[in-house]
Amino acid sequence: MTIDDFVVRVATEDDTKYALQICSEMEESAKARGTGIARRSPEYIISKIRQGKAVIATHKDGTWAGFSYIESWGHDNYVANSGLIINPQFRKLGLARAIKTKTFFLSQKKFPGAKLFGLTTGLAVMNINNDLGYRPVTYSELTDDEEFWKGCQSCVNFNILQSKEHRNCLCTAMLFDPAVDKAKVQDTDA
Ligand SMILES: CC(C)(COP(=O)(O)OP(=O)(O)OC[C@H]1O[C@@H](n2cnc3c(N)ncnc32)[C@H](O)[C@@H]1OP(=O)(O)O)[C@@H](O)C(=O)NCCC(=O)NCCS
């Protein structure tokens, strides 16, 4: 099996059928890693698909393979690429990299000029973000939109975030500011 056995694309209405599977895999993976995660409902996943703000990977036989979506905050000045999840059957094939890359360019098309950011504890994601052109920053550089930070409430580490008065936590923050940062990869769909 190789990456060529998969299609990575902006999700469409037909993909709403995968929402339940995507949500349960997000929860299972977070449990297995023992790390925190902001909880998402299938309805939320479906809304992201309907807004054209989700990227999905499917195997050529139709099996769901991976997912990520875009959220915007602070009057659309900040955009987060969140909820990256790869079906455990299909990990280490380059799908996370392919999905993150597509989501990175989709974010810039949907929200031109917005600062892109992510919070992660995962080394794979840090490496992918770094290869796209993101850099690590302190939380002071992220959105102060309270709605964004509410997403952390369902994380097992939320008490740490609170004890640090939202200045720090276990996640590494990474930012791509199109005004100052240069993408290190090219948009193959452009
Ligand atoms: C983390 C995850 C998204 C990686 O997906 P994947 O499709 O296996 O990743 P890729 O094959 O695209 O690998 C991307 C890079 O990360 C590396 N990588 C993959 N999994 C890794 C891991 N667990 N630890 C360290 N590096 C890892 C790969 O070697 C690859 O590096 P390279 O391109 O320099 O060779 C996937 O394991 C997953 O869904 N995990 C559970 C959910 C999760 O952690 N989501 C991220 C929340 S921020």
mmCIF file of C-alpha atoms and ligand atoms in Angstrom:
data_model
loop_
_atom_site.group_PDB
_atom_site.id
_atom_site.type_symbol
_atom_site.label_atom_id
_atom_site.label_comp_id
_atom_site.label_asym_id
_atom_site.label_seq_id
_atom_site.Cartn_x
_atom_site.Cartn_y
_atom_site.Cartn_z
ATOM 1 C CA MET A 1 0.000 0.000 0.000
ATOM 2 C CA THR A 2 1.300 3.479 -0.867
ATOM 3 C CA ILE A 3 0.009 7.049 -0.738
ATOM 4 C CA ASP A 4 -1.029 6.631 -4.381
ATOM 5 C CA ASP A 5 -3.828 4.311 -3.230
ATOM 6 C CA PHE A 6 -5.557 7.310 -1.634
ATOM 7 C CA VAL A 7 -7.317 10.482 -2.687
ATOM 8 C CA VAL A 8 -6.780 13.596 -0.550
ATOM 9 C CA ARG A 9 -9.360 16.295 -1.288
ATOM 10 C CA VAL A 10 -11.675 18.948 0.115
ATOM 11 C CA ALA A 11 -14.549 17.027 1.744
ATOM 12 C CA THR A 12 -18.045 17.166 0.220
ATOM 13 C CA GLU A 13 -21.605 16.307 1.332
ATOM 14 C CA ASP A 14 -21.124 12.608 0.532
ATOM 15 C CA ASP A 15 -18.329 12.491 3.142
ATOM 16 C CA THR A 16 -20.698 13.360 6.025
ATOM 17 C CA LYS A 17 -21.259 9.588 6.279
ATOM 18 C CA TYR A 18 -17.756 9.282 7.780
ATOM 19 C CA ALA A 19 -18.415 11.798 10.611
ATOM 20 C CA LEU A 20 -19.177 9.226 13.308
ATOM 21 C CA GLN A 21 -16.132 7.121 12.466
ATOM 22 C CA ILE A 22 -13.918 10.228 12.435
ATOM 23 C CA CYS A 23 -15.168 11.302 15.884
ATOM 24 C CA SER A 24 -14.729 7.916 17.483
ATOM 25 C CA GLU A 25 -11.238 7.567 16.051
ATOM 26 C CA MET A 26 -10.323 11.009 17.447
ATOM 27 C CA GLU A 27 -11.428 9.907 20.923
ATOM 28 C CA GLU A 28 -9.801 6.472 20.730
ATOM 29 C CA SER A 29 -6.489 7.918 19.571
ATOM 30 C CA ALA A 30 -6.472 10.558 22.312
ATOM 31 C CA LYS A 31 -7.155 7.851 24.906
ATOM 32 C CA ALA A 32 -4.427 5.619 23.497
ATOM 33 C CA ARG A 33 -1.917 8.471 23.592
ATOM 34 C CA GLY A 34 -3.072 9.563 27.034
ATOM 35 C CA THR A 35 -2.958 13.112 25.770
ATOM 36 C CA GLY A 36 -5.501 15.836 25.809
ATOM 37 C CA ILE A 37 -7.753 16.771 22.952
ATOM 38 C CA ALA A 38 -10.582 19.189 22.378
ATOM 39 C CA ARG A 39 -13.712 17.037 21.982
ATOM 40 C CA ARG A 40 -15.732 17.264 18.736
ATOM 41 C CA SER A 41 -19.213 15.959 17.981
ATOM 42 C CA PRO A 42 -20.226 14.288 14.687
ATOM 43 C CA GLU A 43 -22.521 17.305 14.088
ATOM 44 C CA TYR A 44 -19.537 19.619 14.333
ATOM 45 C CA ILE A 45 -17.560 17.502 11.837
ATOM 46 C CA ILE A 46 -20.566 17.553 9.480
ATOM 47 C CA SER A 47 -20.850 21.342 9.753
ATOM 48 C CA LYS A 48 -17.168 21.718 8.829
ATOM 49 C CA ILE A 49 -17.670 19.466 5.787
ATOM 50 C CA ARG A 50 -20.732 21.469 4.670
ATOM 51 C CA GLN A 51 -18.827 24.760 5.014
ATOM 52 C CA GLY A 52 -16.086 23.451 2.693
ATOM 53 C CA LYS A 53 -13.616 23.708 5.571
ATOM 54 C CA ALA A 54 -12.550 20.073 5.817
ATOM 55 C CA VAL A 55 -9.993 17.925 4.033
ATOM 56 C CA ILE A 56 -10.475 14.177 3.829
ATOM 57 C CA ALA A 57 -8.451 11.217 2.586
ATOM 58 C CA THR A 58 -10.145 8.073 1.359
ATOM 59 C CA HIS A 59 -8.724 4.795 0.103
ATOM 60 C CA LYS A 60 -9.639 3.987 -3.481
ATOM 61 C CA ASP A 61 -11.972 1.267 -2.132
ATOM 62 C CA GLY A 62 -13.924 3.977 -0.269
ATOM 63 C CA THR A 63 -12.541 3.353 3.237
ATOM 64 C CA TRP A 64 -12.097 6.517 5.282
ATOM 65 C CA ALA A 65 -8.372 7.224 5.772
ATOM 66 C CA GLY A 66 -7.878 10.669 7.306
ATOM 67 C CA PHE A 67 -9.355 14.049 8.145
ATOM 68 C CA SER A 68 -8.617 17.607 9.274
ATOM 69 C CA TYR A 69 -10.576 20.862 9.339
ATOM 70 C CA ILE A 70 -10.274 24.631 9.519
ATOM 71 C CA GLU A 71 -11.595 26.917 12.232
ATOM 72 C CA SER A 72 -11.372 30.698 12.253
ATOM 73 C CA TRP A 73 -11.156 32.943 15.293
ATOM 74 C CA GLY A 74 -10.770 36.589 16.256
ATOM 75 C CA HIS A 75 -12.921 37.955 13.396
ATOM 76 C CA ASP A 76 -11.271 35.550 10.936
ATOM 77 C CA ASN A 77 -7.814 37.006 11.587
ATOM 78 C CA TYR A 78 -6.624 33.694 13.008
ATOM 79 C CA VAL A 79 -7.137 30.277 11.454
ATOM 80 C CA ALA A 80 -6.474 26.945 13.148
ATOM 81 C CA ASN A 81 -6.007 23.666 11.324
ATOM 82 C CA SER A 82 -7.401 21.215 13.814
ATOM 83 C CA GLY A 83 -8.589 17.705 14.412
ATOM 84 C CA LEU A 84 -5.974 15.915 12.325
ATOM 85 C CA ILE A 85 -6.649 12.207 12.482
ATOM 86 C CA ILE A 86 -5.423 9.300 10.373
ATOM 87 C CA ASN A 87 -7.095 5.885 10.369
ATOM 88 C CA PRO A 88 -4.642 3.632 12.301
ATOM 89 C CA GLN A 89 -4.704 1.132 9.397
ATOM 90 C CA PHE A 90 -3.127 3.752 7.148
ATOM 91 C CA ARG A 91 -0.545 5.535 9.299
ATOM 92 C CA LYS A 92 3.062 6.222 8.290
ATOM 93 C CA LEU A 93 2.220 6.440 4.589
ATOM 94 C CA GLY A 94 2.472 10.221 4.355
ATOM 95 C CA LEU A 95 -1.267 10.891 4.651
ATOM 96 C CA ALA A 96 -0.959 13.359 7.559
ATOM 97 C CA ARG A 97 1.596 15.335 5.584
ATOM 98 C CA ALA A 98 -0.652 15.330 2.489
ATOM 99 C CA ILE A 99 -3.754 16.380 4.467
ATOM 100 C CA LYS A 100 -1.907 19.103 6.399
ATOM 101 C CA THR A 101 -0.469 20.479 3.168
ATOM 102 C CA LYS A 102 -3.879 20.625 1.485
ATOM 103 C CA THR A 103 -5.462 22.198 4.579
ATOM 104 C CA PHE A 104 -2.648 24.784 4.733
ATOM 105 C CA PHE A 105 -3.410 26.040 1.208
ATOM 106 C CA LEU A 106 -7.191 25.739 1.623
ATOM 107 C CA SER A 107 -6.899 27.957 4.745
ATOM 108 C CA GLN A 108 -5.056 30.637 2.787
ATOM 109 C CA LYS A 109 -7.646 30.535 0.001
ATOM 110 C CA LYS A 110 -10.595 30.776 2.415
ATOM 111 C CA PHE A 111 -9.010 33.344 4.740
ATOM 112 C CA PRO A 112 -6.463 35.392 2.771
ATOM 113 C CA GLY A 113 -4.032 37.205 5.077
ATOM 114 C CA ALA A 114 -5.082 35.345 8.238
ATOM 115 C CA LYS A 115 -2.448 34.017 10.607
ATOM 116 C CA LEU A 116 -2.491 30.216 10.658
ATOM 117 C CA PHE A 117 -1.808 28.483 13.928
ATOM 118 C CA GLY A 118 -1.969 25.116 15.622
ATOM 119 C CA LEU A 119 -1.513 23.606 19.060
ATOM 120 C CA THR A 120 -0.070 20.121 19.290
ATOM 121 C CA THR A 121 1.784 17.703 21.542
ATOM 122 C CA GLY A 122 2.662 15.462 18.578
ATOM 123 C CA LEU A 123 6.157 15.307 17.090
ATOM 124 C CA ALA A 124 4.859 14.245 13.664
ATOM 125 C CA VAL A 125 2.618 17.328 13.479
ATOM 126 C CA MET A 126 5.394 19.642 14.690
ATOM 127 C CA ASN A 127 7.660 18.315 11.950
ATOM 128 C CA ILE A 128 5.003 18.663 9.265
ATOM 129 C CA ASN A 129 4.150 22.210 10.402
ATOM 130 C CA ASN A 130 7.813 23.133 10.419
ATOM 131 C CA ASP A 131 8.225 21.783 6.888
ATOM 132 C CA LEU A 132 5.262 23.901 5.717
ATOM 133 C CA GLY A 133 6.764 27.106 7.126
ATOM 134 C CA TYR A 134 5.229 27.379 10.608
ATOM 135 C CA ARG A 135 7.434 28.341 13.561
ATOM 136 C CA PRO A 136 7.008 27.709 17.292
ATOM 137 C CA VAL A 137 5.654 30.676 19.244
ATOM 138 C CA THR A 138 4.452 31.481 22.757
ATOM 139 C CA TYR A 139 0.708 31.480 23.405
ATOM 140 C CA SER A 140 0.809 35.297 23.477
ATOM 141 C CA GLU A 141 1.048 35.188 19.644
ATOM 142 C CA LEU A 142 -2.198 33.222 19.242
ATOM 143 C CA THR A 143 -5.758 34.460 19.142
ATOM 144 C CA ASP A 144 -7.204 35.812 22.374
ATOM 145 C CA ASP A 145 -10.675 34.782 21.161
ATOM 146 C CA GLU A 146 -12.252 33.151 24.207
ATOM 147 C CA GLU A 147 -14.233 30.766 22.015
ATOM 148 C CA PHE A 148 -10.995 29.179 20.812
ATOM 149 C CA TRP A 149 -9.680 28.618 24.325
ATOM 150 C CA LYS A 150 -13.023 27.149 25.396
ATOM 151 C CA GLY A 151 -12.133 24.215 23.128
ATOM 152 C CA CYS A 152 -9.395 23.332 25.626
ATOM 153 C CA GLN A 153 -11.920 22.789 28.422
ATOM 154 C CA SER A 154 -12.497 19.156 27.432
ATOM 155 C CA CYS A 155 -8.750 18.459 27.380
ATOM 156 C CA VAL A 156 -7.280 16.406 30.253
ATOM 157 C CA ASN A 157 -4.639 19.114 30.713
ATOM 158 C CA PHE A 158 -7.074 22.027 31.056
ATOM 159 C CA ASN A 159 -6.187 22.542 34.752
ATOM 160 C CA ILE A 160 -2.570 23.119 33.702
ATOM 161 C CA LEU A 161 -3.622 25.768 31.163
ATOM 162 C CA GLN A 162 -5.706 27.463 33.846
ATOM 163 C CA SER A 163 -2.955 27.332 36.450
ATOM 164 C CA LYS A 164 -0.647 29.073 33.949
ATOM 165 C CA GLU A 165 -3.321 31.719 33.304
ATOM 166 C CA HIS A 166 -3.500 30.690 29.627
ATOM 167 C CA ARG A 167 0.135 31.686 29.066
ATOM 168 C CA ASN A 168 1.375 28.138 28.599
ATOM 169 C CA CYS A 169 0.420 24.468 28.624
ATOM 170 C CA LEU A 170 1.687 21.107 27.332
ATOM 171 C CA CYS A 171 0.922 21.840 23.683
ATOM 172 C CA THR A 172 3.479 23.554 21.481
ATOM 173 C CA ALA A 173 1.988 26.514 19.627
ATOM 174 C CA MET A 174 3.007 26.999 16.007
ATOM 175 C CA LEU A 175 2.229 29.951 13.760
ATOM 176 C CA PHE A 176 2.414 30.815 10.074
ATOM 177 C CA ASP A 177 1.926 34.515 9.442
ATOM 178 C CA PRO A 178 1.648 35.123 5.678
ATOM 179 C CA ALA A 179 2.820 38.718 6.246
ATOM 180 C CA VAL A 180 6.215 37.537 7.495
ATOM 181 C CA ASP A 181 6.577 33.800 6.858
ATOM 182 C CA LYS A 182 7.201 32.160 3.509
ATOM 183 C CA ALA A 183 5.617 28.822 2.644
ATOM 184 C CA LYS A 184 8.286 26.158 2.240
ATOM 185 C CA VAL A 185 6.147 24.049 -0.086
ATOM 186 C CA GLN A 186 4.229 24.787 -3.269
ATOM 187 C CA ASP A 187 0.506 24.475 -3.809
ATOM 188 C CA THR A 188 0.260 21.710 -6.399
ATOM 189 C CA ASP A 189 -3.434 22.577 -7.021
ATOM 190 C CA ALA A 190 -2.713 26.237 -7.838
HETATM 191 C C1 LIG B 1 0.087 11.774 14.196
HETATM 192 C C2 LIG B 1 -0.616 11.259 12.930
HETATM 193 C C3 LIG B 1 -1.575 12.337 12.461
HETATM 194 C C4 LIG B 1 0.465 10.989 11.862
HETATM 195 O O1 LIG B 1 -0.183 10.528 10.697
HETATM 196 P P1 LIG B 1 0.604 9.729 9.545
HETATM 197 O O2 LIG B 1 -0.225 9.730 8.310
HETATM 198 O O3 LIG B 1 1.045 8.454 10.078
HETATM 199 O O4 LIG B 1 1.875 10.693 9.319
HETATM 200 P P2 LIG B 1 2.756 10.761 8.004
HETATM 201 O O5 LIG B 1 2.910 9.387 7.435
HETATM 202 O O6 LIG B 1 2.267 11.830 7.087
HETATM 203 O O7 LIG B 1 4.131 11.180 8.619
HETATM 204 C C5 LIG B 1 4.550 12.519 8.685
HETATM 205 C C6 LIG B 1 5.911 12.567 9.352
HETATM 206 O O8 LIG B 1 5.788 12.321 10.743
HETATM 207 C C7 LIG B 1 6.539 11.175 11.135
HETATM 208 N N1 LIG B 1 5.692 10.465 12.089
HETATM 209 C C8 LIG B 1 4.558 9.809 11.847
HETATM 210 N N2 LIG B 1 4.042 9.336 12.997
HETATM 211 C C9 LIG B 1 4.899 9.708 13.966
HETATM 212 C C10 LIG B 1 4.929 9.539 15.364
HETATM 213 N N3 LIG B 1 3.961 8.873 16.000
HETATM 214 N N4 LIG B 1 5.969 10.061 16.053
HETATM 215 C C11 LIG B 1 6.950 10.741 15.428
HETATM 216 N N5 LIG B 1 6.981 10.956 14.100
HETATM 217 C C12 LIG B 1 5.984 10.430 13.396
HETATM 218 C C13 LIG B 1 6.774 10.402 9.883
HETATM 219 O O9 LIG B 1 7.954 9.642 9.977
HETATM 220 C C14 LIG B 1 6.844 11.488 8.838
HETATM 221 O O10 LIG B 1 8.129 12.085 8.831
HETATM 222 P P3 LIG B 1 8.902 12.244 7.437
HETATM 223 O O11 LIG B 1 7.887 12.762 6.441
HETATM 224 O O12 LIG B 1 9.961 13.234 7.778
HETATM 225 O O13 LIG B 1 9.383 10.880 7.095
HETATM 226 C C15 LIG B 1 -1.372 9.932 13.196
HETATM 227 O O14 LIG B 1 -0.506 9.017 13.824
HETATM 228 C C16 LIG B 1 -2.626 10.097 14.049
HETATM 229 O O15 LIG B 1 -3.734 10.278 13.538
HETATM 230 N N6 LIG B 1 -2.433 10.060 15.384
HETATM 231 C C17 LIG B 1 -3.520 10.249 16.323
HETATM 232 C C18 LIG B 1 -4.089 11.649 16.313
HETATM 233 C C19 LIG B 1 -3.065 12.731 16.483
HETATM 234 O O16 LIG B 1 -2.053 12.582 17.176
HETATM 235 N N7 LIG B 1 -3.346 13.863 15.846
HETATM 236 C C20 LIG B 1 -2.545 15.043 15.911
HETATM 237 C C21 LIG B 1 -3.161 15.965 16.907
HETATM 238 S S1 LIG B 1 -2.324 17.517 16.866
#
